mmCIF file of C-alpha atoms in Angstrom:
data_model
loop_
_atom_site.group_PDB
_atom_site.id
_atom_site.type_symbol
_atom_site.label_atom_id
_atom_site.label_comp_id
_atom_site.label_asym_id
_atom_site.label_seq_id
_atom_site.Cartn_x
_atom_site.Cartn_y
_atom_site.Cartn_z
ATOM 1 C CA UNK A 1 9.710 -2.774 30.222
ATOM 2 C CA UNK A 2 13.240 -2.145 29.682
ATOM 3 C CA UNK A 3 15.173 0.344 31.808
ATOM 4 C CA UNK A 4 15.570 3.575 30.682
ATOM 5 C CA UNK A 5 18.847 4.598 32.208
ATOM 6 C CA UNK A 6 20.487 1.353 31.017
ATOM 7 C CA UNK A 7 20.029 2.755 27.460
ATOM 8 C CA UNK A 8 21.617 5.767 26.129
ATOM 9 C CA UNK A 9 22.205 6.548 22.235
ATOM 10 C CA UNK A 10 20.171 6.045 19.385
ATOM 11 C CA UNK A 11 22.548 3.065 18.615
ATOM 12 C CA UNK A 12 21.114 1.534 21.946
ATOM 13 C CA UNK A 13 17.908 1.706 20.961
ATOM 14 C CA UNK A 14 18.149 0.391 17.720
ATOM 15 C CA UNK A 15 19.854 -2.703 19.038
ATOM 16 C CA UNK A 16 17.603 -3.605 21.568
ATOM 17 C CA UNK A 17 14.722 -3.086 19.447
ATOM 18 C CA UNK A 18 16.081 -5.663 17.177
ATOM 19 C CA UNK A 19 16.840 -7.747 19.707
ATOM 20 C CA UNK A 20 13.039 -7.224 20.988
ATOM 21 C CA UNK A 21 11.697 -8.004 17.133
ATOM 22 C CA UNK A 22 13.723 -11.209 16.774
ATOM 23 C CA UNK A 23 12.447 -12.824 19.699
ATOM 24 C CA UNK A 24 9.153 -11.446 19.586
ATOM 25 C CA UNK A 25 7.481 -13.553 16.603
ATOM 26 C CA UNK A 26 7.043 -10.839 15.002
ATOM 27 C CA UNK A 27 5.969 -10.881 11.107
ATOM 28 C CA UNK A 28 7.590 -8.592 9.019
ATOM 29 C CA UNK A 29 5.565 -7.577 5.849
ATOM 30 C CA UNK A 30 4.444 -3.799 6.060
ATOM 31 C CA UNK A 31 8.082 -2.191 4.387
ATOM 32 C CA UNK A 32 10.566 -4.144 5.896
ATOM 33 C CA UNK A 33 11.393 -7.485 5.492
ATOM 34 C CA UNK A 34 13.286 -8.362 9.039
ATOM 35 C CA UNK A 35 14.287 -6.922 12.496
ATOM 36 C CA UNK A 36 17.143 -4.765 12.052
ATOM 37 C CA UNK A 37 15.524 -2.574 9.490
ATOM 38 C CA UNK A 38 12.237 -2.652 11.885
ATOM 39 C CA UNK A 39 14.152 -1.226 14.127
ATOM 40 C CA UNK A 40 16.163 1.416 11.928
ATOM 41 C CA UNK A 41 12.464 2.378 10.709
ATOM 42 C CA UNK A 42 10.823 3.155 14.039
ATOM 43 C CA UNK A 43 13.706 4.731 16.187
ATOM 44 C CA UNK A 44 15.111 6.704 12.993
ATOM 45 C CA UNK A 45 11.391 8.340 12.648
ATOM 46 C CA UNK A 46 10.446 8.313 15.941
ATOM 47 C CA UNK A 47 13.377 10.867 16.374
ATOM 48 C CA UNK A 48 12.622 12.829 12.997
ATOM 49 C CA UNK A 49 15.877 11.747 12.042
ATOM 50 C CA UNK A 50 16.605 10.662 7.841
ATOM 51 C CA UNK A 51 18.112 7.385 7.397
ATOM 52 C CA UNK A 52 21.114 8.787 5.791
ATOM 53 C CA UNK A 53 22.053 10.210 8.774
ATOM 54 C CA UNK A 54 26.057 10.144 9.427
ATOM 55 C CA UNK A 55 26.949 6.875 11.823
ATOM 56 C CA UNK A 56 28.224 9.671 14.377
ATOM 57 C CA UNK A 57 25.294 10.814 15.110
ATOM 58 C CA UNK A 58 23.904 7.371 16.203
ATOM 59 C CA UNK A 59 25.983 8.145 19.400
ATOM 60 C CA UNK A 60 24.353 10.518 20.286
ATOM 61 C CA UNK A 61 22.600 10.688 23.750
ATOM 62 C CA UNK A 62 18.948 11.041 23.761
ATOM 63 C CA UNK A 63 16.693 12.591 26.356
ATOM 64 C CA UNK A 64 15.123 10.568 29.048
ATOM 65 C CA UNK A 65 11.478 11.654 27.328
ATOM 66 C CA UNK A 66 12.524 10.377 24.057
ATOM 67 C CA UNK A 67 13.941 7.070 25.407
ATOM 68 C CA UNK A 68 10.613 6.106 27.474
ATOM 69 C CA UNK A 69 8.609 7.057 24.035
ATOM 70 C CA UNK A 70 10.766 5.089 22.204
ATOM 71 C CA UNK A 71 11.130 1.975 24.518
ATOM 72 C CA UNK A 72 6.816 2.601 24.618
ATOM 73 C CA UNK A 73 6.802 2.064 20.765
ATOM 74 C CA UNK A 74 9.066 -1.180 20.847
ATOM 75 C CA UNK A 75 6.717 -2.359 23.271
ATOM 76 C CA UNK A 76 3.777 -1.963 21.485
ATOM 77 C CA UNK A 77 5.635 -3.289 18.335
ATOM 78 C CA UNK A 78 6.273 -6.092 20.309
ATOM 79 C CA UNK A 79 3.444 -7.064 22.487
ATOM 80 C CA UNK A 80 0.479 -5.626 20.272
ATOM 81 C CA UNK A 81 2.099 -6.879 16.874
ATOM 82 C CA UNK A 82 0.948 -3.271 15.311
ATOM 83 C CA UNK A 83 3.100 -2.292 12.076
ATOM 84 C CA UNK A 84 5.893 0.284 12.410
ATOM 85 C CA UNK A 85 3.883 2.542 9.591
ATOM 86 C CA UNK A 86 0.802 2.359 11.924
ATOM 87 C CA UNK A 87 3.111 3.525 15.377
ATOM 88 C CA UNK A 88 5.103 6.344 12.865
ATOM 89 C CA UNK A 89 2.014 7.166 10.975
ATOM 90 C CA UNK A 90 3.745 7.107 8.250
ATOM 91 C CA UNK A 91 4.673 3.861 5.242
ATOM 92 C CA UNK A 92 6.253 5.120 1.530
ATOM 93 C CA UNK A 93 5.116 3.700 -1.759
ATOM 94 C CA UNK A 94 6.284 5.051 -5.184
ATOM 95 C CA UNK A 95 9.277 7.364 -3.639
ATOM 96 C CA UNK A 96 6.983 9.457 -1.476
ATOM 97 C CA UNK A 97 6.144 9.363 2.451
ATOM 98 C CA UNK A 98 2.182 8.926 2.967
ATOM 99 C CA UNK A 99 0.419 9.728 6.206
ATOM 100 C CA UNK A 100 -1.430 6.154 7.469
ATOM 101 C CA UNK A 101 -3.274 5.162 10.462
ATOM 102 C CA UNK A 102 -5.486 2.082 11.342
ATOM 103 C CA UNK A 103 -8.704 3.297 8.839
ATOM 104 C CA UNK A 104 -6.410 2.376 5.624
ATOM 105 C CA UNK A 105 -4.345 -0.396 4.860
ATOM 106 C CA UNK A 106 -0.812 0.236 4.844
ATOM 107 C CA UNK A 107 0.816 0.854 1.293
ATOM 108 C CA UNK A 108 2.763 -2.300 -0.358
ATOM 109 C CA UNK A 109 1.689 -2.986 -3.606
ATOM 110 C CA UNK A 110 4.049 -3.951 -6.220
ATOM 111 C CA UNK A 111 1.979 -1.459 -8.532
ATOM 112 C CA UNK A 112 4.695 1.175 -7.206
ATOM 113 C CA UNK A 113 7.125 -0.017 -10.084
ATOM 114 C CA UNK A 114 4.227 -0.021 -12.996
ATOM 115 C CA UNK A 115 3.898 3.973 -11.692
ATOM 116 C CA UNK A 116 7.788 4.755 -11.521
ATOM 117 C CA UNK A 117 8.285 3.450 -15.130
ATOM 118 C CA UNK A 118 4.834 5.454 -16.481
ATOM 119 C CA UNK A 119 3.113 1.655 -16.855
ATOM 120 C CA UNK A 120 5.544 1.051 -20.026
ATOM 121 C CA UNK A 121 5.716 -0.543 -22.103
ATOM 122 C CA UNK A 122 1.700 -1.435 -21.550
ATOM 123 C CA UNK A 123 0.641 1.964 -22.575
ATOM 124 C CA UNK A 124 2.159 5.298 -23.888
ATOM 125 C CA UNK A 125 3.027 7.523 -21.485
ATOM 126 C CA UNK A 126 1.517 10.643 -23.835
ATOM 127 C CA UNK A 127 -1.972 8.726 -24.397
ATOM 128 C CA UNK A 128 -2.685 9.002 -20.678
ATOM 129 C CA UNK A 129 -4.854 12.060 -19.713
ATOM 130 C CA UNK A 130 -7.791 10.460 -17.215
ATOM 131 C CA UNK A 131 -6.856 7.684 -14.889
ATOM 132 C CA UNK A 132 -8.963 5.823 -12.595
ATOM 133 C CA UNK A 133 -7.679 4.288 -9.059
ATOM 134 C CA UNK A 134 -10.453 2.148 -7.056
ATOM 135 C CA UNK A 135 -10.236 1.460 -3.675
ATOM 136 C CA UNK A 136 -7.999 3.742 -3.244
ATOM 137 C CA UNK A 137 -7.291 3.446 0.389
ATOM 138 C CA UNK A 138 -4.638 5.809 1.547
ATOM 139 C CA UNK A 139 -4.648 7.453 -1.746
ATOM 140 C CA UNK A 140 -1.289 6.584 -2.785
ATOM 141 C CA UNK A 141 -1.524 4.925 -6.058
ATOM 142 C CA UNK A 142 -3.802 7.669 -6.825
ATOM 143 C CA UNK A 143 -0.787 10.732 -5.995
ATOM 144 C CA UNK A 144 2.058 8.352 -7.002
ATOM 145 C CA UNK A 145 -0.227 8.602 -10.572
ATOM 146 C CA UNK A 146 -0.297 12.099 -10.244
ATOM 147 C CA UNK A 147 3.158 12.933 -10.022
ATOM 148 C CA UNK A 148 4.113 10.269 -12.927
ATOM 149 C CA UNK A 149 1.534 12.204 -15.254
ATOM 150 C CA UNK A 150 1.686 15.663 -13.892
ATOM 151 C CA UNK A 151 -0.758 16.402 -16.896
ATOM 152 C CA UNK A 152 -3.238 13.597 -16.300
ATOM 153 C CA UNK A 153 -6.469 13.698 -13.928
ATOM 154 C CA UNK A 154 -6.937 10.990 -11.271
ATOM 155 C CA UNK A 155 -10.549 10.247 -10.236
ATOM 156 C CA UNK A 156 -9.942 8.169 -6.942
ATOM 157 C CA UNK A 157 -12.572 5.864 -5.498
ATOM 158 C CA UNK A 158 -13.467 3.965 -2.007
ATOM 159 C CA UNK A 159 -16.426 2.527 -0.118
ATOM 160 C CA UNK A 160 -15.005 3.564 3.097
ATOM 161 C CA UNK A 161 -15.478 7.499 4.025
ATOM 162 C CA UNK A 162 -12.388 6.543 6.881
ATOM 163 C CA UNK A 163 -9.860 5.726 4.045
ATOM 164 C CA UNK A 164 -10.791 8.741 1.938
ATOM 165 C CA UNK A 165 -10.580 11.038 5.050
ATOM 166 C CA UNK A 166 -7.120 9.360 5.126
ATOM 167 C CA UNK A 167 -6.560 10.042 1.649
ATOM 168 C CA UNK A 168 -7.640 13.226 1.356
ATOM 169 C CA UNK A 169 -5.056 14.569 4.416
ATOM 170 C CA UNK A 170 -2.165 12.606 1.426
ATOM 171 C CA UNK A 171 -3.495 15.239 -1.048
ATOM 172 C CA UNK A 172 -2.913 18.207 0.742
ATOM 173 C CA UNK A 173 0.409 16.520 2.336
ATOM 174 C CA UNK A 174 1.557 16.421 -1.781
ATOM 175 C CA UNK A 175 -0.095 19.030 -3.355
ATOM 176 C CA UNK A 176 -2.700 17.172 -5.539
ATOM 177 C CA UNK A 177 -5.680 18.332 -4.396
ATOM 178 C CA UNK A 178 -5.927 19.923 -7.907
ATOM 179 C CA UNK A 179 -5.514 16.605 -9.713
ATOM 180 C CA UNK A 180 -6.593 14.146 -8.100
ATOM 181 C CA UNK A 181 -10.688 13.877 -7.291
ATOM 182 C CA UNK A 182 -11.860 11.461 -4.662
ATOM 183 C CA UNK A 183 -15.388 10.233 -4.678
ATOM 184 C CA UNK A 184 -17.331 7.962 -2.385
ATOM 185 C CA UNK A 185 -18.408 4.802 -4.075
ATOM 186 C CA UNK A 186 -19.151 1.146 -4.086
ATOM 187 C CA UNK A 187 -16.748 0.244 -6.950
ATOM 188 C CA UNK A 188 -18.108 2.020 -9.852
ATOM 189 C CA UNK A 189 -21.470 2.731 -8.662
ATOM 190 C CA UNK A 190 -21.300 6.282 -8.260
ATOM 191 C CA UNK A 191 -18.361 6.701 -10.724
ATOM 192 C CA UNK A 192 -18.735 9.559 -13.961
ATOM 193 C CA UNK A 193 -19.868 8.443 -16.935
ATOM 194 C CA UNK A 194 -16.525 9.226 -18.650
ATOM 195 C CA UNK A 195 -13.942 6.668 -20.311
ATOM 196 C CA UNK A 196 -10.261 6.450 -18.507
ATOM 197 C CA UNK A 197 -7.049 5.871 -20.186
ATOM 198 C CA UNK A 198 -6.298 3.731 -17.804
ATOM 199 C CA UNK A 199 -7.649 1.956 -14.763
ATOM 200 C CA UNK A 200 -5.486 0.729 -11.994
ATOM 201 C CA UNK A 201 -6.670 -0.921 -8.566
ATOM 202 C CA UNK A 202 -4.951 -2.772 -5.680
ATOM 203 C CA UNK A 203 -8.724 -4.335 -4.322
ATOM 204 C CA UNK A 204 -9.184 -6.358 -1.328
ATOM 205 C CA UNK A 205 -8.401 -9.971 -2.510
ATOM 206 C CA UNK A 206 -7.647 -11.988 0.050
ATOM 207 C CA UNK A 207 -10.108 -15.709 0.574
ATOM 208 C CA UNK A 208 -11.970 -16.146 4.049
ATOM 209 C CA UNK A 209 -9.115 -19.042 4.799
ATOM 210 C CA UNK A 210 -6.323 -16.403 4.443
ATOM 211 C CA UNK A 211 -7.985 -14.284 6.508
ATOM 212 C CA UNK A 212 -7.800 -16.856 9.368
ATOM 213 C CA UNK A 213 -4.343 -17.516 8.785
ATOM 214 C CA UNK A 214 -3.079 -13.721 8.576
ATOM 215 C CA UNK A 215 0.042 -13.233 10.235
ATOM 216 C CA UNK A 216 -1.341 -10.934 13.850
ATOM 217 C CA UNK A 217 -0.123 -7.688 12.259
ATOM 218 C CA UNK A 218 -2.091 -7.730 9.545
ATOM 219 C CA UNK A 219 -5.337 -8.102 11.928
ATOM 220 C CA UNK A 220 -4.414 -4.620 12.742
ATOM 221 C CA UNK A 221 -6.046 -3.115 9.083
ATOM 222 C CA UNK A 222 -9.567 -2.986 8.467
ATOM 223 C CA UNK A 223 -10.521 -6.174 6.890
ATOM 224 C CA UNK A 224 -13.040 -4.318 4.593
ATOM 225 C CA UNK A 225 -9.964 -3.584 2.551
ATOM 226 C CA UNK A 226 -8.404 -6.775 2.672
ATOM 227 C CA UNK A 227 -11.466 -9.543 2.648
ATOM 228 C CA UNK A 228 -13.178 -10.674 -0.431
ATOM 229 C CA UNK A 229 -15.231 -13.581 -0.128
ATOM 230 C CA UNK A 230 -14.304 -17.243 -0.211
ATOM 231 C CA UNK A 231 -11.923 -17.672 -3.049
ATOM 232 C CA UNK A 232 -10.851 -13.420 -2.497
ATOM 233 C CA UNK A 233 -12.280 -13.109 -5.889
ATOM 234 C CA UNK A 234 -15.407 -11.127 -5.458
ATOM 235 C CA UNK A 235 -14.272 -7.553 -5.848
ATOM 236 C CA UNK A 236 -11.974 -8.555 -9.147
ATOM 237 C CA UNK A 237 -14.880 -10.142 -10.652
ATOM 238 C CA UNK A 238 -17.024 -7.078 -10.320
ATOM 239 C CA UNK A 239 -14.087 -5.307 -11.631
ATOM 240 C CA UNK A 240 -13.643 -7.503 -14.312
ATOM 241 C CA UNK A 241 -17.294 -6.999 -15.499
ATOM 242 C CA UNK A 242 -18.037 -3.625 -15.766
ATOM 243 C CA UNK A 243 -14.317 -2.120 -16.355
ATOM 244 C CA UNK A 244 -14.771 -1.957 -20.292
ATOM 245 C CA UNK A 245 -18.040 0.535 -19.978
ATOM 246 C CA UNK A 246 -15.309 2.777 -18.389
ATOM 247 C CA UNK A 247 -12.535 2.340 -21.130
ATOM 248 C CA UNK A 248 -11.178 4.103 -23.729
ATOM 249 C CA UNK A 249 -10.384 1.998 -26.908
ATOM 250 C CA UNK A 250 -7.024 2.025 -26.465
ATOM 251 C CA UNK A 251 -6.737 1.533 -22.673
ATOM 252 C CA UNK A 252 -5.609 -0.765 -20.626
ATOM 253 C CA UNK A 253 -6.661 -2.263 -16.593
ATOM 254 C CA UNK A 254 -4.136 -3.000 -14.138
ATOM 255 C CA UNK A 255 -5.699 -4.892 -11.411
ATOM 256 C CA UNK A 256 -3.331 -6.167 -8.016
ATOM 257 C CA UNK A 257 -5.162 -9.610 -6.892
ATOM 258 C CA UNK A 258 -2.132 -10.877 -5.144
ATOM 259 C CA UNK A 259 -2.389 -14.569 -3.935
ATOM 260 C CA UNK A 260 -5.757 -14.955 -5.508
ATOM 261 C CA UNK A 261 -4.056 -14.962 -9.162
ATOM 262 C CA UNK A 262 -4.149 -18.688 -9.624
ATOM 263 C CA UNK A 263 -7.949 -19.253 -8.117
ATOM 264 C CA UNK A 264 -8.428 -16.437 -10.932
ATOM 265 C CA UNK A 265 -7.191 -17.796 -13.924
ATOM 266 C CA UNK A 266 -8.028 -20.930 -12.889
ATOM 267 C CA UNK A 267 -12.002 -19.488 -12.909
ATOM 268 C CA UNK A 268 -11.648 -17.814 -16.396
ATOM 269 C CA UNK A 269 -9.136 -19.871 -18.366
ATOM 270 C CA UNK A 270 -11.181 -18.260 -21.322
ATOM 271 C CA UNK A 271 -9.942 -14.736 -20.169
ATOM 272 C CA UNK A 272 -5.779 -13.668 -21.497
ATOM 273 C CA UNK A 273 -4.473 -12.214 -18.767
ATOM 274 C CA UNK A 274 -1.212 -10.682 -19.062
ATOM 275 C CA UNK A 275 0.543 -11.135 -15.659
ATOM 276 C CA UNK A 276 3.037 -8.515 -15.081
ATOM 277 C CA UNK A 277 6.747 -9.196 -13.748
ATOM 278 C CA UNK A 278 8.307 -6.953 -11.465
ATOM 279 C CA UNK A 279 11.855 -6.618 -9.878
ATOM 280 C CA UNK A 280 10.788 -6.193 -5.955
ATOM 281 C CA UNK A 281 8.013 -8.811 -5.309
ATOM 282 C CA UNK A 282 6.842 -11.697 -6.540
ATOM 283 C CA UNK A 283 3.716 -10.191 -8.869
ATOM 284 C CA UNK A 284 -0.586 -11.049 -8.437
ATOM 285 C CA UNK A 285 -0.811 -8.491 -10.825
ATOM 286 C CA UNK A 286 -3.006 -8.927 -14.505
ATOM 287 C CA UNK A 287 -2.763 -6.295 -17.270
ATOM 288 C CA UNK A 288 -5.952 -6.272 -19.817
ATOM 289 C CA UNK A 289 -6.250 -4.260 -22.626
ATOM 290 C CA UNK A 290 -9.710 -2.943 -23.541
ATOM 291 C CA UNK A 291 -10.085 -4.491 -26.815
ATOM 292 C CA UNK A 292 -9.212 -7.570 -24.863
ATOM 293 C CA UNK A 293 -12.415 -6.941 -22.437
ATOM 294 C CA UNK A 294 -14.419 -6.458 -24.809
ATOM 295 C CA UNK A 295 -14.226 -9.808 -26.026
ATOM 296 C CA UNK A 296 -15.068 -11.370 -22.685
ATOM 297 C CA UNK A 297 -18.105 -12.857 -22.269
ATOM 298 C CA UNK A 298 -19.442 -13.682 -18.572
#
C-alpha cells in the first residue's frame, strides 16, 4: 500500500489512482470507459465532492482518515477488480444517481436514451399510462420511466427478492414509491392480468461462453442477472412468447439483448425486429410492436 504521508491533495489522489488503474489490467465497463475518469469517479465521491467542483479545490489537503480510506478503495479497485459503483454504492443511468451494491447489476443499458427522449418516435408520449419493466434489477429503468411519464404507472418485476430490496431503497431515494409497484416474479408468472402500453426490459442475455470470458469485474454481479443459457437467449425467448397476452393494441416491447442480437435474429429470421440506434453505445436493442407479435408464430 501506498504511503499516506507521501500524498496530500485530492489532485494526489486522483493521479495515483490513475496511475494504479492503468497498470492494474483493469477493465473499464461499469460508467467509465478508462483510468482517469475511474479515478475522478471514486476519489470525487468518496469525498462527497460534485464533479464540477472548481480546479482550486483539488488542492486542497485532505485528512490523514480520508487519505487511508481512499488509498483502501484504490486498492480494492485494483487488487479485487470490484467496480467503482459497487465501492461508492452508487452508478447513474437516465440523469439520476441510484443506490447499488453487489445483489444488482450495475446500471448501463443503452435503454437510458429510449427513456430521456419518451421512447419517440416508437410510441406517443400521451398514449403511455401503464408500463411494464422486467427484471428490473436496481429499479432504474423502472424510476427513470417514472419521471419521463410522471402520469404513467410502472409495475416493476424480478426473480430475485435481493435486487428488489435494492430497488425498493431507489424508490424511496426518488420519491416513486407512489408510482412505481414492484412485484416478485419469475418473468410474468405472477404478473396482473392487465395490458401495458409499453413493455421495456434489459434481461440477462449473456451465452455460457461469455460468461467464461467476462472481463474479472463483471464476476463481481450476480450472474442470475447476467446468465442465460447457451446462446444467452433463454430469457428473450420467454419474453418473446408471452409479451403480446400483456399488450395493448397499440403498444410496443423494447427488449435490451445486447451481444446476443445476432444469435437472435439469426434464430427467428421470420420475426421483424426493429433494432434501435442510439448515440452512446453500440445498440442489442429490438423494438416490436404488438400487432407485430401477434403475427408471430412459435
Amino acid at each position: 500500500m501506498t504511503n499516506t504521508t507521501e500524498l496530500k491533495t485530492i489532485r494526489d489522489f486522483i493521479r495515483i489512482a490513475t496511475t494504479r488503474f492503468n497498470s492494474g489490467g483493469l477493465y473499464y465497463g461499469h460508467g467509465t470507459d478508462n483510468a482517469w475518469d475511474e479515478a475522478v469517479a471514486l476519489v470525487l465521491h468518496t469525498l462527497h465532492l460534485p464533479h464540477d467542483i472548481s480546479p482550486v479545490v483539488l488542492d486542497a489537503h485532505l485528512l490523514q482518515e480520508e487519505r487511508k480510506h481512499l488509498l483502501e478503495l484504490i486498492d480494492m479497485r485494483v487488487e479485487k477488480k470490484i467496480p467503482v459503483p459497487y465501492l461508492t454504492h452508487e452508478a447513474w443511468f437516465a440523469g439520476l444517481p441510484y443506490y447499488v451494491d453487489d445483489r444488482v447489476l450495475i446500471p448501463r443499458s443503452p435503454i437510458a436514451e429510449l427513456i430521456e427522449k419518451q421512447f419517440e418516435p416508437w410510441i406517443n408520449a400521451d398514449h403511455v399510462h401503464t408500463i411494464l419493466d422486467l427484471c428490473t434489477g436496481s429499479g432504474c429503468i423502472a424510476i427513470a420511466c417514472a419521471k419521463a411519464f410522471p402520469d404513467a404507472i410502472i409495475d416493476a418485476t424480478d426473480i430475485s427478492t435481493n435486487a428488489l430490496a435494492v430497488a425498493k431503497i431507489n424508490l424511496l431515494r426518488h420519491a416513486a414509491e407512489d408510482q412505481v409497484n414492484l412485484i416478485e416474479s419469475d418473468m410474468f408468472a405472477a404478473i396482473p392480468q392487465k395490458k401495458y402500453d409499453m413493455i421495456v426490459s434489459n434481461p440477462p442475455y449473456v451465452s455460457t461462453q461469455e460468461m467464461f470470458d467476462l472481463p474479472f469485474e463483471y464476476q463481481h454481479e450476480p450472474a442470475l442477472a447476467l446468465a442465460a443459457g447457451t446462446h444467452g437467449l433463454d430469457i428473450a425467448i420467454r419474453i418473446l412468447k408471452e409479451a403480446k397476452n400483456y399488450l395493448q393494441p397499440h403498444g410496443i416491447l423494447i427488449v435490451e439483448v445486447g451481444n446476443s442480437e445476432h444469435a437472435l435474429a439469426e434464430q427467428f429470421p421470420h420475426i421483424p425486429f426493429t433494432w434501435l440506434q442510439f448515440e452512446r453505445s453500440d445498440g442489442g436493442v429490438f423494438m416490436l410492436t404488438a400487432e407485430e407479435l401477434g403475427k408471430v408464430k412459435f
